[in-house]
CSV table of C-alpha atoms in Angstrom, one decimal:
chain,number,residue,atom,x,y,z
A,21,MET,CA,-12.4,-2.5,14.4
A,22,SER,CA,-14.8,0.4,14.4
A,23,SER,CA,-15.2,2.6,11.3
A,24,ASN,CA,-13.4,5.5,12.9
A,25,ASP,CA,-10.2,3.6,13.5
A,26,ALA,CA,-7.3,3.9,10.9
A,27,LEU,CA,-9.3,5.3,8.1
A,28,LEU,CA,-7.1,6.2,5.1
A,29,LYS,CA,-7.4,10.0,4.7
A,30,GLN,CA,-4.8,10.6,2.0
A,31,VAL,CA,-2.5,8.3,0.0
A,32,SER,CA,0.4,9.5,-2.3
A,33,ILE,CA,3.2,7.9,-4.3
A,34,ALA,CA,6.4,9.5,-5.6
A,35,ALA,CA,9.5,8.4,-7.4
A,36,LYS,CA,12.8,8.9,-5.6
A,37,GLU,CA,15.6,7.5,-7.7
A,38,SER,CA,14.9,3.7,-7.9
A,39,THR,CA,12.4,3.8,-5.1
A,40,LEU,CA,8.6,4.2,-5.1
A,41,VAL,CA,7.7,6.0,-1.9
A,42,ALA,CA,4.2,5.3,-0.8
A,43,ARG,CA,2.8,7.5,2.0
A,44,PHE,CA,-0.5,6.5,3.8
A,45,ASP,CA,-2.0,9.2,6.1
A,46,ILE,CA,-4.6,7.7,8.4
A,47,ASP,CA,-7.3,9.2,10.6
A,48,GLY,CA,-7.0,7.3,13.9
A,49,ASN,CA,-4.5,4.7,14.9
A,50,ILE,CA,-3.1,1.4,13.7
A,51,PRO,CA,-5.1,-1.2,15.7
A,52,ALA,CA,-3.1,-2.4,18.7
A,53,SER,CA,-4.4,-5.9,18.3
A,54,GLY,CA,-5.1,-8.1,15.2
A,55,ALA,CA,-3.9,-7.7,11.6
A,56,PHE,CA,-4.0,-4.4,9.7
A,57,VAL,CA,-2.8,-3.9,6.1
A,58,VAL,CA,-2.5,-0.8,3.9
A,59,GLY,CA,-1.6,-1.0,0.3
A,60,LEU,CA,-1.9,-0.1,-3.3
A,61,VAL,CA,-3.5,-1.8,-6.3
A,62,ALA,CA,-1.9,-0.9,-9.6
A,63,ALA,CA,-3.4,-2.2,-12.9
A,64,THR,CA,-3.5,-1.8,-16.6
A,65,PRO,CA,-6.7,-0.1,-17.9
A,66,ASP,CA,-8.2,-3.5,-18.8
A,67,TYR,CA,-7.1,-5.0,-15.5
A,68,SER,CA,-5.2,-7.8,-17.4
A,69,HIS,CA,-2.1,-7.0,-15.3
A,70,GLN,CA,-2.4,-6.1,-11.6
A,71,ARG,CA,0.0,-5.7,-8.7
A,72,ARG,CA,-0.7,-5.3,-5.0
A,73,LEU,CA,1.8,-3.6,-2.8
A,74,GLY,CA,1.2,-3.9,0.9
A,75,ILE,CA,2.4,-3.2,4.4
A,76,GLU,CA,1.1,-5.5,7.1
A,77,PHE,CA,0.9,-4.8,10.8
A,78,MET,CA,0.2,-7.3,13.5
A,79,ASN,CA,-0.7,-6.0,17.0
A,80,GLY,CA,0.4,-2.5,16.0
A,81,GLU,CA,3.9,-3.5,14.7
A,82,ALA,CA,5.0,-3.8,11.1
A,83,VAL,CA,5.6,-7.4,10.2
A,84,SER,CA,5.7,-7.4,6.4
A,85,ILE,CA,6.2,-5.3,3.3
A,86,TYR,CA,5.5,-7.0,0.0
A,87,SER,CA,4.5,-6.9,-3.7
A,88,PHE,CA,2.3,-9.5,-5.3
A,89,SER,CA,1.6,-9.7,-9.0
A,90,HIS,CA,-1.5,-11.5,-10.3
A,91,ASP,CA,0.9,-13.6,-12.5
A,92,GLY,CA,1.9,-15.3,-9.3
A,93,THR,CA,5.1,-13.5,-8.5
A,94,GLU,CA,5.5,-12.4,-4.9
A,95,GLU,CA,8.4,-10.5,-3.3
A,96,ASN,CA,9.0,-9.6,0.3
A,97,PHE,CA,11.2,-6.6,1.2
A,98,ASP,CA,13.2,-5.7,4.3
A,99,LEU,CA,11.1,-4.2,7.1
A,100,SER,CA,13.6,-1.3,7.3
A,101,SER,CA,11.7,0.0,4.2
A,102,VAL,CA,8.7,0.8,6.5
A,103,GLU,CA,8.4,3.9,8.6
A,104,HIS,CA,5.5,4.6,11.0
A,105,SER,CA,5.3,7.9,12.8
A,106,GLY,CA,2.0,9.1,14.3
A,107,ASN,CA,-0.7,8.9,11.7
A,108,THR,CA,1.6,8.4,8.7
A,109,ILE,CA,2.9,5.1,7.3
A,110,THR,CA,5.6,5.2,4.7
A,111,GLY,CA,6.7,2.3,2.6
A,112,ASN,CA,9.7,2.3,0.3
A,113,PHE,CA,9.2,-0.2,-2.5
A,114,PRO,CA,11.6,-0.9,-5.4
A,115,MET,CA,10.4,1.1,-8.5
A,116,SER,CA,10.5,-2.3,-10.3
A,117,THR,CA,7.3,-3.2,-8.5
A,118,VAL,CA,5.3,-0.9,-10.9
A,119,MET,CA,7.6,-0.9,-13.9
A,120,GLY,CA,5.8,-2.1,-17.0
A,121,LEU,CA,2.6,-0.3,-16.3
A,122,ASP,CA,2.1,2.4,-18.9
A,123,LYS,CA,1.0,6.0,-18.3
A,124,SER,CA,-2.7,5.1,-18.5
A,125,HIS,CA,-2.5,2.7,-15.5
A,126,LEU,CA,-5.0,2.7,-12.7
A,127,MET,CA,-3.9,3.1,-9.1
A,128,SER,CA,-6.0,3.0,-5.9
A,129,ALA,CA,-5.3,2.3,-2.2
A,130,PHE,CA,-6.9,-0.1,0.2
A,131,SER,CA,-6.8,-1.2,3.8
A,132,GLU,CA,-7.8,-4.5,5.4
A,133,ALA,CA,-8.5,-5.3,9.0
A,134,ASP,CA,-8.2,-9.0,10.3
A,135,GLY,CA,-8.4,-10.3,6.7
A,136,ARG,CA,-11.4,-8.4,5.7
A,137,GLU,CA,-11.5,-5.5,3.3
A,138,PHE,CA,-11.9,-2.3,5.3
A,139,GLN,CA,-11.5,0.4,2.5
A,140,SER,CA,-11.0,0.1,-1.2
A,141,GLY,CA,-10.7,2.4,-4.2
A,142,VAL,CA,-9.1,5.2,-2.2
A,143,PRO,CA,-7.7,7.8,-4.6
A,144,VAL,CA,-3.9,8.0,-4.9
A,145,GLU,CA,-2.0,11.2,-5.7
A,146,GLU,CA,0.8,10.3,-8.0
A,147,LYS,CA,4.1,12.1,-8.6
A,148,LEU,CA,6.0,9.7,-10.9
């Protein structure tokens, strides 16, 4: 994957009732072959509690939307929670995936390609 494919340009999250809507705007296209993941890392300021929310694509198609907590809890959600249109990927996660993080939490976005970190620490615009 070259550096100009599927770069995260802008990431935002918003609360909509009991749903956390995560929007990933990319520059380029989701790779047509191999694995590609976009997601969020949410953590307490001391990083003692962390959660990863992700959307995984395989050969250009969404195959998984999940939440993983560093305490070992993993949840998979229905693929109907993922929308992909042009250069925008939207994931609708249950708000419970980030509940318990106080107002001073840290949040950033990431992408991975074929199991390797592609981007990390991408700023996230929050409207919670």
